mmCIF file of C-alpha atoms and ligand atoms in Angstrom:
data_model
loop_
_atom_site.group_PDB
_atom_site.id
_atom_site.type_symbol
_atom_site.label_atom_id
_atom_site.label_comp_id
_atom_site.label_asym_id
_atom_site.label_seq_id
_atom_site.Cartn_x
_atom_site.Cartn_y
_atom_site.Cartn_z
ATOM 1 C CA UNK A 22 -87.430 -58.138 169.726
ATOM 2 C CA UNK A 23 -86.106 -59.575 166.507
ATOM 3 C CA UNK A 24 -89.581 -61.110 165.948
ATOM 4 C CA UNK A 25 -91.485 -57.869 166.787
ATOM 5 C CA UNK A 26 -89.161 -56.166 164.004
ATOM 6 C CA UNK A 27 -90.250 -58.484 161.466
ATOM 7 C CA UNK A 28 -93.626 -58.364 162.682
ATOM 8 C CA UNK A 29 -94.011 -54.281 161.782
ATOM 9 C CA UNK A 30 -91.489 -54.480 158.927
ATOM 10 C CA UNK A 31 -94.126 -57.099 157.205
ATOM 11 C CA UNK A 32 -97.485 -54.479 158.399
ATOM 12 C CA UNK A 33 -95.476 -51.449 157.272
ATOM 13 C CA UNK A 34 -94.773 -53.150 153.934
ATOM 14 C CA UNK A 35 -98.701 -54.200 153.738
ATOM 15 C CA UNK A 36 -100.004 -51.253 154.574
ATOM 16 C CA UNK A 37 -97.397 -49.497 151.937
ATOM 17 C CA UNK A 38 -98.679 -52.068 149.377
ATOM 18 C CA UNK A 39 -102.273 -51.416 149.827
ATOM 19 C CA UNK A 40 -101.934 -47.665 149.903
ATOM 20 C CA UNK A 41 -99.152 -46.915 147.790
ATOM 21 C CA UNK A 42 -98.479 -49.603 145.525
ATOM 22 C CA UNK A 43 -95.219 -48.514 144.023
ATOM 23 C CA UNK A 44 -93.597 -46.955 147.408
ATOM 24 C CA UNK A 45 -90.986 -49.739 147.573
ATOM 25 C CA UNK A 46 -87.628 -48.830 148.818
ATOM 26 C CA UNK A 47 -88.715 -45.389 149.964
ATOM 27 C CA UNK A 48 -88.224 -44.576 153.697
ATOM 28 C CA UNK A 49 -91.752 -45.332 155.696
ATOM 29 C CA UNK A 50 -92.744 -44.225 159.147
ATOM 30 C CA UNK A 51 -94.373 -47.686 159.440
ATOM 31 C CA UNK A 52 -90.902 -49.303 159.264
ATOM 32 C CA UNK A 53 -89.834 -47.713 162.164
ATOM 33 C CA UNK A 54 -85.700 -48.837 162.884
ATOM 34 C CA UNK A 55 -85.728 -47.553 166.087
ATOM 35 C CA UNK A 56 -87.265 -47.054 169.764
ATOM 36 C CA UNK A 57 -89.026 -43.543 169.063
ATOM 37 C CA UNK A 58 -90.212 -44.120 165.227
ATOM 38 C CA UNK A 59 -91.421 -47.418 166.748
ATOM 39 C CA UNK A 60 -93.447 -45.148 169.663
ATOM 40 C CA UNK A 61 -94.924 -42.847 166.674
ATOM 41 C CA UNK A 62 -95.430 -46.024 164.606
ATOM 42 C CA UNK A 63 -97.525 -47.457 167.245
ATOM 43 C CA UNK A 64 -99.790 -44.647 167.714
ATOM 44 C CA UNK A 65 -100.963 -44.332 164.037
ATOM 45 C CA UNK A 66 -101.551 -47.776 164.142
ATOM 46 C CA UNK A 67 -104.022 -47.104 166.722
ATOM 47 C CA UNK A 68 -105.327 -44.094 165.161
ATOM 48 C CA UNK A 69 -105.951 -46.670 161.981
ATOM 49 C CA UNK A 70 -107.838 -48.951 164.116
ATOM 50 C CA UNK A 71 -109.989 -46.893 165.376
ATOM 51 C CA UNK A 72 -111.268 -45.234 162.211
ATOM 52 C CA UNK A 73 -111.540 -48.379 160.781
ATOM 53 C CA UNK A 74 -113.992 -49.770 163.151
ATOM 54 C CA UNK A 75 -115.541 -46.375 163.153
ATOM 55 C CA UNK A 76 -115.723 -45.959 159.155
ATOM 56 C CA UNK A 77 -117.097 -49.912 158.780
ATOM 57 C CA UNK A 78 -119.645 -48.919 161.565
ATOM 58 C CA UNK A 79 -120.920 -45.933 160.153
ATOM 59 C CA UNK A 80 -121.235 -47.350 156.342
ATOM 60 C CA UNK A 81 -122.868 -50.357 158.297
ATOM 61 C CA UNK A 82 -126.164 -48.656 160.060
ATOM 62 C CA UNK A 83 -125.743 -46.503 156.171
ATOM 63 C CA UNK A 84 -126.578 -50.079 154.614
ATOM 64 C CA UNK A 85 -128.912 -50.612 157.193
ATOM 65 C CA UNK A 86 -131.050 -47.669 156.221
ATOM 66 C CA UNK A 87 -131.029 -47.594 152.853
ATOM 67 C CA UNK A 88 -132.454 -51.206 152.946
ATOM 68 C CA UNK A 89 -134.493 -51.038 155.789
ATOM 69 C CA UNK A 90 -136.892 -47.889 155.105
ATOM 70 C CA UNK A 91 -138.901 -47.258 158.196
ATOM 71 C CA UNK A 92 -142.758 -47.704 157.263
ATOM 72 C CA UNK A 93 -144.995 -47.102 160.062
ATOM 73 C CA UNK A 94 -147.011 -44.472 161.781
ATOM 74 C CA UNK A 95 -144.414 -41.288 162.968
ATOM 75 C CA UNK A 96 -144.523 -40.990 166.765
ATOM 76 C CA UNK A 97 -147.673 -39.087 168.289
ATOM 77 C CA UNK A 98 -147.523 -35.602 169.658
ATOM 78 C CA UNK A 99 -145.499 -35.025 172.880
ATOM 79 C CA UNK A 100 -143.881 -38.679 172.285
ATOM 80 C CA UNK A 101 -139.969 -38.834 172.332
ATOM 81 C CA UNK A 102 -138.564 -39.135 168.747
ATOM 82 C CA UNK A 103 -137.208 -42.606 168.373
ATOM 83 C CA UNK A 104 -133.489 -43.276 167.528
ATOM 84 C CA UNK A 105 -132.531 -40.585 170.622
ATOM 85 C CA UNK A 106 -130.437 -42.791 171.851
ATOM 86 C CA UNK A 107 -128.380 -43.616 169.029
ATOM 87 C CA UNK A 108 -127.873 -39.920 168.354
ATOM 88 C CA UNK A 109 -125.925 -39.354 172.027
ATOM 89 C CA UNK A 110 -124.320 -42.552 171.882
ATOM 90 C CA UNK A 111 -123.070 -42.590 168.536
ATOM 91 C CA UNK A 112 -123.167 -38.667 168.157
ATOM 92 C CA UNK A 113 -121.563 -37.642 171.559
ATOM 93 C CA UNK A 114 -120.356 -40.363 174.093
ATOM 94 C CA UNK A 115 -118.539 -42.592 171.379
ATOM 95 C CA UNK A 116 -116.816 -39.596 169.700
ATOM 96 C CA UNK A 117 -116.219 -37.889 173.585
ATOM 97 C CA UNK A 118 -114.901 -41.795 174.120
ATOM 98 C CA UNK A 119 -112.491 -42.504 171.353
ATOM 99 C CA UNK A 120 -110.966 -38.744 171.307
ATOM 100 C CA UNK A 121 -110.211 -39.380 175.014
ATOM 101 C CA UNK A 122 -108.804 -43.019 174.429
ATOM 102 C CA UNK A 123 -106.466 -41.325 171.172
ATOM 103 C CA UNK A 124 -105.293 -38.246 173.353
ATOM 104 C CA UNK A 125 -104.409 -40.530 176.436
ATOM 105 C CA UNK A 126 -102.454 -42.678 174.282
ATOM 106 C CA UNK A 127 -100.600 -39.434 172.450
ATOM 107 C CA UNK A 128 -99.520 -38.422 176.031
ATOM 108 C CA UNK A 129 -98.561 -41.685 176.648
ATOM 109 C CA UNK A 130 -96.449 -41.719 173.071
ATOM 110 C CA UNK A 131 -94.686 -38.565 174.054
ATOM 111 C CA UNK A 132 -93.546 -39.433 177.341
ATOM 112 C CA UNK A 133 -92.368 -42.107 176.254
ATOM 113 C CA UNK A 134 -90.340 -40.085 173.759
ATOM 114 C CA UNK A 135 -89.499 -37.799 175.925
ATOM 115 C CA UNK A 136 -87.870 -40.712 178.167
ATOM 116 C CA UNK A 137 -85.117 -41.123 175.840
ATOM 117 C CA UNK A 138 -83.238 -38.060 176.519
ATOM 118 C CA UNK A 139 -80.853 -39.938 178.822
ATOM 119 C CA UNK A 140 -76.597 -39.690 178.341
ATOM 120 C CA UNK A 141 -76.284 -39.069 174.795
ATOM 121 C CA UNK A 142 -73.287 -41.033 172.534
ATOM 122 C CA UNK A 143 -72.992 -38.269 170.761
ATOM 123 C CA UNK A 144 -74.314 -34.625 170.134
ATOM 124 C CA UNK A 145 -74.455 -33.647 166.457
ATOM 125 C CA UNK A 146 -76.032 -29.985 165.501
ATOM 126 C CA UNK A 147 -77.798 -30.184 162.670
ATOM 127 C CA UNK A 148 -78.935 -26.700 160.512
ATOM 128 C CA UNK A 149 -81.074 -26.241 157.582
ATOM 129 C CA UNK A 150 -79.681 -24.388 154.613
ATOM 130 C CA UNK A 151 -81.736 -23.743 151.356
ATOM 131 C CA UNK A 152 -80.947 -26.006 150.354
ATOM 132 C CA UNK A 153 -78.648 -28.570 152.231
ATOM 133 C CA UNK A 154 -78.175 -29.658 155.982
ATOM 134 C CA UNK A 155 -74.844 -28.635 157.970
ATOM 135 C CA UNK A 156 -73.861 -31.390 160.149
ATOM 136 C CA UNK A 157 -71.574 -30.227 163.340
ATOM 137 C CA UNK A 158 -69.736 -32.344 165.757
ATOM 138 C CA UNK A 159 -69.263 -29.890 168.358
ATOM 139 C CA UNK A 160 -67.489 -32.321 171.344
ATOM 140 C CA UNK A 161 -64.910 -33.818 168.366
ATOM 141 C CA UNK A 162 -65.075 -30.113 166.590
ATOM 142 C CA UNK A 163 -65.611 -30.492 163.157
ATOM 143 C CA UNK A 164 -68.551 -29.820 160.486
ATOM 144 C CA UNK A 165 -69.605 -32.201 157.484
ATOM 145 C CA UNK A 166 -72.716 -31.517 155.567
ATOM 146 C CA UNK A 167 -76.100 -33.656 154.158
ATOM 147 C CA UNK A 168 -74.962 -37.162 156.094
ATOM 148 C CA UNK A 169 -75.127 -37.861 159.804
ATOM 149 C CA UNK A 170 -73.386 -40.882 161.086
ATOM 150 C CA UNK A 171 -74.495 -42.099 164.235
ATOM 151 C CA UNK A 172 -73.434 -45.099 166.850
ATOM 152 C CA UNK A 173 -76.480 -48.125 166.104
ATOM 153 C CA UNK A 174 -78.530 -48.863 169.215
ATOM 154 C CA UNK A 175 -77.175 -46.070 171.285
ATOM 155 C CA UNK A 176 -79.414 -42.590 171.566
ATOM 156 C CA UNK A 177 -78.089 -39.690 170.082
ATOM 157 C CA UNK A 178 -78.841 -35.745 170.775
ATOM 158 C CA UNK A 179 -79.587 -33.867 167.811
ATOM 159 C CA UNK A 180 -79.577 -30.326 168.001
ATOM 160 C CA UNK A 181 -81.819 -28.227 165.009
ATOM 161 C CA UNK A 182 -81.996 -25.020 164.030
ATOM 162 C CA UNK A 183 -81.627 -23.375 160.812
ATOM 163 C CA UNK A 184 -79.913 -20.632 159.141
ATOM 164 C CA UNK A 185 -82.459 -18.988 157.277
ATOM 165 C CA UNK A 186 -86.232 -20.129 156.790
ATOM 166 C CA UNK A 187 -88.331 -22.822 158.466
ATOM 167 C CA UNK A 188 -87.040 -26.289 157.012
ATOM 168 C CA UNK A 189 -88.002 -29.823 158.624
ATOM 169 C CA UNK A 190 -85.803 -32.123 159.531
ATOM 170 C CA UNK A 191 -87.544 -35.792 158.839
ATOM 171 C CA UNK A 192 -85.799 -39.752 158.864
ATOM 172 C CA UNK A 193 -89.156 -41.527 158.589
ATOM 173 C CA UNK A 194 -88.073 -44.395 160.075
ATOM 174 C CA UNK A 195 -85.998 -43.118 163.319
ATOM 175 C CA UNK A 196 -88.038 -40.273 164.267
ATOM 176 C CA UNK A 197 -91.168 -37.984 163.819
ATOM 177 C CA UNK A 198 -90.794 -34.605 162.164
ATOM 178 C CA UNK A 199 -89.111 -31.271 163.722
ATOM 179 C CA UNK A 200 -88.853 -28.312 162.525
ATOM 180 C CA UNK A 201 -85.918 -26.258 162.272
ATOM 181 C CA UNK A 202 -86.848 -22.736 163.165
ATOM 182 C CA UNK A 203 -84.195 -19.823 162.737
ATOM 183 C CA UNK A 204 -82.760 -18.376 166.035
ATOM 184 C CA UNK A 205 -84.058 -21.359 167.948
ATOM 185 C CA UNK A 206 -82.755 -24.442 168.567
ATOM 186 C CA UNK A 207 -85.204 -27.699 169.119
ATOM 187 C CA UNK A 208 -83.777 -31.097 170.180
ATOM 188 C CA UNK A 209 -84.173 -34.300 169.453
ATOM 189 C CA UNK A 210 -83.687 -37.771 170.422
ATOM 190 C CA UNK A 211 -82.855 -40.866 168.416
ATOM 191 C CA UNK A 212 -81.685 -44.393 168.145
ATOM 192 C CA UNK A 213 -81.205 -46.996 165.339
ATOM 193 C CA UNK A 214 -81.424 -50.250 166.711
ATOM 194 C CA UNK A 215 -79.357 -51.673 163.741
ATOM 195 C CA UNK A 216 -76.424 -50.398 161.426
ATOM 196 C CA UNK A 217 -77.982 -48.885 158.206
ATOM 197 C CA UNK A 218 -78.511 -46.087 156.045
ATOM 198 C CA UNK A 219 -81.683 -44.682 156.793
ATOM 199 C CA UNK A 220 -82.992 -41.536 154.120
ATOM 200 C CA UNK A 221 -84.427 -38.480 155.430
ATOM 201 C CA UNK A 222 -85.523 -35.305 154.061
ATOM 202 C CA UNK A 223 -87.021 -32.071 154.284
ATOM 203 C CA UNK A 224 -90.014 -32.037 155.395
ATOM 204 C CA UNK A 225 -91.256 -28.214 154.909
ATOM 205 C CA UNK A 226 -91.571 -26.358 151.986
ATOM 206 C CA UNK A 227 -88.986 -24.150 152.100
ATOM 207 C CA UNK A 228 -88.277 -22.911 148.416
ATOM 208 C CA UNK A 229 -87.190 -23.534 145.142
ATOM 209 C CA UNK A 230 -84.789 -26.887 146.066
ATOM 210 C CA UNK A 231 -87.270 -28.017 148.878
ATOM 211 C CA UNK A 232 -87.451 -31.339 147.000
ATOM 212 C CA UNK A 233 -83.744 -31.565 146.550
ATOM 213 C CA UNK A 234 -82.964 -31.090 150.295
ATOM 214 C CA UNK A 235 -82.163 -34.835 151.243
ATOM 215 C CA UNK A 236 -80.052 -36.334 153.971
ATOM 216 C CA UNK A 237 -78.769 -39.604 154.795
ATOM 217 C CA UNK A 238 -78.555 -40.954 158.872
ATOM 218 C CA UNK A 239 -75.565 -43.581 158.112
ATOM 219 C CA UNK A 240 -75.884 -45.801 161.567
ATOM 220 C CA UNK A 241 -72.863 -48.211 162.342
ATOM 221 C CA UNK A 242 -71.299 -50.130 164.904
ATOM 222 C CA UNK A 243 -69.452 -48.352 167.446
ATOM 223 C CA UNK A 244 -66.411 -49.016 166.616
ATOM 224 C CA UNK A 245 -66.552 -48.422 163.159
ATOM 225 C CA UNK A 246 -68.439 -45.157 164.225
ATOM 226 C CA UNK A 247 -65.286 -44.479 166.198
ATOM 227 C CA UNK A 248 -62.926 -44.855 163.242
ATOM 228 C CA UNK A 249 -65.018 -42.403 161.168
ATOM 229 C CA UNK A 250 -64.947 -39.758 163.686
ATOM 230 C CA UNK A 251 -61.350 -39.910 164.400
ATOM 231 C CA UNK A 252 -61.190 -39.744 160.493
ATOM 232 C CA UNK A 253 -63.003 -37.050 160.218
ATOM 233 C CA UNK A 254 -61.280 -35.142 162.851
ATOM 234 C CA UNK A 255 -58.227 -34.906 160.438
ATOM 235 C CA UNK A 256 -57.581 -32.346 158.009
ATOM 236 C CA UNK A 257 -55.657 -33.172 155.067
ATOM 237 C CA UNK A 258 -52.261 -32.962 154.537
ATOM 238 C CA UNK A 259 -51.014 -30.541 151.776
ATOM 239 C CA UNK A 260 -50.918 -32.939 148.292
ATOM 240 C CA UNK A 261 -47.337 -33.769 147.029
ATOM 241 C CA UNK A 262 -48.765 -35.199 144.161
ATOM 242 C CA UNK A 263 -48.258 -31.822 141.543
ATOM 243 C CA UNK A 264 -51.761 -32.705 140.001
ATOM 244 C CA UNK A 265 -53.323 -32.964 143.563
ATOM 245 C CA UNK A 266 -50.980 -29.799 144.777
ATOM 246 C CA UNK A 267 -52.599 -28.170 141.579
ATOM 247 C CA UNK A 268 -55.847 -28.589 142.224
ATOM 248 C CA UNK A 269 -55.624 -26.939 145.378
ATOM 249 C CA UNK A 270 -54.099 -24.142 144.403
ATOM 250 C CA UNK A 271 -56.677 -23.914 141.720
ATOM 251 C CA UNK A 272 -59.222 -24.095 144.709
ATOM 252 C CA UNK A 273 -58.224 -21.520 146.423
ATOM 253 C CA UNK A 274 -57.585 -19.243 143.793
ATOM 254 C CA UNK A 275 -61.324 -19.681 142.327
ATOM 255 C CA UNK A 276 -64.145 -18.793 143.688
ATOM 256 C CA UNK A 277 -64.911 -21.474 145.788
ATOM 257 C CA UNK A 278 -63.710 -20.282 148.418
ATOM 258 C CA UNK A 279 -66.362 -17.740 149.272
ATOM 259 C CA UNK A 280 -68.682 -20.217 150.628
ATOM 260 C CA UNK A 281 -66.775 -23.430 151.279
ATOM 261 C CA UNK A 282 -63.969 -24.450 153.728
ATOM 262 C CA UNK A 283 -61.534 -27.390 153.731
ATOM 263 C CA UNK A 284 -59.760 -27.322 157.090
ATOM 264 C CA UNK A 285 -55.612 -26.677 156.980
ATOM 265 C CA UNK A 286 -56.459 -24.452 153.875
ATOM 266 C CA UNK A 287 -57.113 -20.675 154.596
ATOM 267 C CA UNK A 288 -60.429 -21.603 152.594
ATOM 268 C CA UNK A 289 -62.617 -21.233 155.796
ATOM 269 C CA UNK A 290 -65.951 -19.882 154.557
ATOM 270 C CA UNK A 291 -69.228 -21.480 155.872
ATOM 271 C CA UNK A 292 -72.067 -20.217 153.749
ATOM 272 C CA UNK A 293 -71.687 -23.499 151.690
ATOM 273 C CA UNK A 294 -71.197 -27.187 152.742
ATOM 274 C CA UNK A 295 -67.532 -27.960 154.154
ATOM 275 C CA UNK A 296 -65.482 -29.786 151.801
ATOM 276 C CA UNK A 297 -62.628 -31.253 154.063
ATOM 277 C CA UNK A 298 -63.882 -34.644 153.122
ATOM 278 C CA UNK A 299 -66.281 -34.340 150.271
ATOM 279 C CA UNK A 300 -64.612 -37.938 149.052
ATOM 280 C CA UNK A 301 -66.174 -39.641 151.577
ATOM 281 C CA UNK A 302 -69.489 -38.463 151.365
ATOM 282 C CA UNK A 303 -71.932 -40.574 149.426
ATOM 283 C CA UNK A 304 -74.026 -37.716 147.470
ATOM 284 C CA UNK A 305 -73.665 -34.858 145.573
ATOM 285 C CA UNK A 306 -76.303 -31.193 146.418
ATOM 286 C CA UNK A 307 -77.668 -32.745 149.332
ATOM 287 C CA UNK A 308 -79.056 -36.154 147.483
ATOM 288 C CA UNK A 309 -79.150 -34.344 143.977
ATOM 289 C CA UNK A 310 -76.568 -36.977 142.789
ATOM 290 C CA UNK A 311 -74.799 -39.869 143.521
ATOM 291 C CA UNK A 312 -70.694 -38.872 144.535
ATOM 292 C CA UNK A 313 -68.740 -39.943 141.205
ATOM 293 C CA UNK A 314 -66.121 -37.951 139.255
ATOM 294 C CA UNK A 315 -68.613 -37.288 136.454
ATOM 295 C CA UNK A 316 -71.037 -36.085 138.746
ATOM 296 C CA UNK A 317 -68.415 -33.752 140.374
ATOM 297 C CA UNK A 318 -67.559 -32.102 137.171
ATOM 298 C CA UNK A 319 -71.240 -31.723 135.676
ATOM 299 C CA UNK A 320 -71.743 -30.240 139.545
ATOM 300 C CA UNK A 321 -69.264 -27.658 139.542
ATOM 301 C CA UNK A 322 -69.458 -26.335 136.148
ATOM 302 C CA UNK A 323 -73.089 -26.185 135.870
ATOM 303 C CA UNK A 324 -74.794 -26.819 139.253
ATOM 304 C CA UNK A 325 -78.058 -25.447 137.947
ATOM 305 C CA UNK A 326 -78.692 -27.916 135.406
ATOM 306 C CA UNK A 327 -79.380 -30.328 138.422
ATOM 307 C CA UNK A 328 -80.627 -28.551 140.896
ATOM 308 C CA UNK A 329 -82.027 -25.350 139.547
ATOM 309 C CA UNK A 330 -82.275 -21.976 141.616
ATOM 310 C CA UNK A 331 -79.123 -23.439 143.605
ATOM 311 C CA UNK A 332 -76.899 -20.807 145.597
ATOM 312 C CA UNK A 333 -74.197 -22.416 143.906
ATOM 313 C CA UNK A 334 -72.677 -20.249 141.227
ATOM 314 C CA UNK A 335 -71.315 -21.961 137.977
ATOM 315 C CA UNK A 336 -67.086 -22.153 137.589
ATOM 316 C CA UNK A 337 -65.895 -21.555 134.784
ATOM 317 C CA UNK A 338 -62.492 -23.344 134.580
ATOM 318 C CA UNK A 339 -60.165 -24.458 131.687
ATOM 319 C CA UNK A 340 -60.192 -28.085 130.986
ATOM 320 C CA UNK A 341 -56.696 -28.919 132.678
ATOM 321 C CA UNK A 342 -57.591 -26.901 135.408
ATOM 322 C CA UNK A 343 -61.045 -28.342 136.401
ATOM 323 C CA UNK A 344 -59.189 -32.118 135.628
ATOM 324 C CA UNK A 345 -56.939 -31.309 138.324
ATOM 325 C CA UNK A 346 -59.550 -29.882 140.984
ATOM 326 C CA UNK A 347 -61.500 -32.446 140.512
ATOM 327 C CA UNK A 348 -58.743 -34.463 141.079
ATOM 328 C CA UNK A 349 -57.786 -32.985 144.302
ATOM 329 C CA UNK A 350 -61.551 -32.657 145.910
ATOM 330 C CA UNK A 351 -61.938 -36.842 144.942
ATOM 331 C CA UNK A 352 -58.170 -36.936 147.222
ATOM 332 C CA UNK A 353 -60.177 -35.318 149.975
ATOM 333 C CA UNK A 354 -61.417 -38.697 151.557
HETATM 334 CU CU1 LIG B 204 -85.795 -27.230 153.508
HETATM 335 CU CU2 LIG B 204 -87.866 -27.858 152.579
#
């Protein structure tokens, strides 16, 4: 297994070398980090093969013709024309034979994918925003935004559907793409075989932000995975600290509340990403920006300097005022 990994990890990184040169460190489907990607993985490889041998062929009997000019008298009257043969082998039963061999082996591909759907560790319900990702635990009942953590080497249900248009929901190296279509909900299946973060975007253009509309699949072992749900699961106790207490009540008394929530606040809006523990997240506008207190401030005073077009309205606060918010959304762990 461990030698098979290495094995596709070293063709994915060729085959990014020779097409891409410069691709490093960006998620590939041809480093697939898990049973499905690796199903998906193995089928273009297949598909690569195959017009390979088919493109070498054909610029082969090209060659062949250009330096091999037939002289000779043409064939007599009523006479077969020559090369017939080559015309419904190479024109019909070869093309009839490798179409057949590629869509046998796509059936084969999605059974096999199909064959994961088996007793899930967890169920997270993922839905496309322009221009972020809500991320609900429904079983441990509580809603995080733009960063799915998942059990390693355990399958994991994934529920998609969106909120407004068609967005695509895409971790090159788990999965293949979905699409998240509103007022439908499609499933899908995935494992990570080991603990990692694994970057995914979306995959659809789906407005101004499309590019900014990242997500991060943050795999771990079980028990750690355990620990962050149960974290999670808490909502945060009013702050005694008066800067802390401050920046709630600056919170809710801005207008951030009209699209955000932070549970055990009466801030319970869900147009906008849940904030209950912002801290903990590791990005800023859905992989705009890394989480750091500088970030945080340039974010919520002027959110459309990063990530123009944003639904995000500016906030215009006073300088002790936005010190102490800040303060109290980087308490929010
Ligand atoms: Cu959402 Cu593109």
């Amino acid at each position: 297994m461990r030698g098979e990994l290495a094995a596709r990890r070293a063709l994915g990184v060729l085959a990014c070398a020779a097409l891409l040169s410069g691709c490093a460190g960006a998620p590939a489907a041809l480093n697939p980090q898990g049973p499905v990607a690796a199903r998906i993985a193995d089928l273009w490889w297949l598909m690569f093969a195959l017009a390979a041998v088919i493109f070498g062929g054909v610029m082969g009997l090209l060659a062949f013709a250009l330096f091999h000019p037939r002289r000779g008298e043409p064939e007599p009257p009523g006479e077969p024309a020559r090369g017939t043969g080559l015309i419904v082998g190479g024109g019909i039963v070869m093309p009839a034979a490798v179409l057949l061999v590629v869509f046998g082996f796509t059936l084969w591909t999605m059974t096999a994918i199909a064959a994961y759907a088996r007793e899930p560790a967890v169920t997270v319900q993922v839905t496309g925003h322009q221009w972020w990702w809500e991320v609900r635990y429904p079983e441990q009942g509580f809603t995080t935004a733009n960063e799915i953590h998942i059990p390693a080497g355990r399958p994991v249900r994934l529920e998609l559907a969106s909120a407004d248009v068609v967005h695509n929901f895409w971790v090159p190296e788990l999965h293949g793409k979905v699409d998240t279509v509103p007022g439908h909900t499609n499933t899908l299946w995935l494992q990570a075989d080991q603990p990692g973060v694994y970057r995914g975007r979306c995959a659809e253009y789906c407005g101004t932000q499309h590019a900014r509309m990242e997500l991060l699949v943050v795999a771990e072992p079980p028990e750690q995975f355990q620990a962050w749900l149960e974290q999670q699961q808490q909502a945060p106790p009013a702050p005694t600290d008066p800067l802390l207490a401050r920046g709630r009540q600056v919170f809710l008394g801005s207008a951030c509340v009209y699209c955000h929530a932070i549970r055990g606040t009466n801030a319970t809006s869900t147009f906008g990403p849940d904030l209950t523990h912002l801290a903990s997240r590791r990005t800023l506008g859905a992989g705009a920006l890394e989480n750091t207190r500088a970030n945080l401030a340039g974010w919520i005073t002027n959110p459309h300097s990063v990530k123009p077009g944003n639904r995000m309205p500016p906030v215009v606060l006073n300088a002790e005022d936005l010190h102490a918010l800040i303060a109290y959304l980087e308490s929010l762990e």
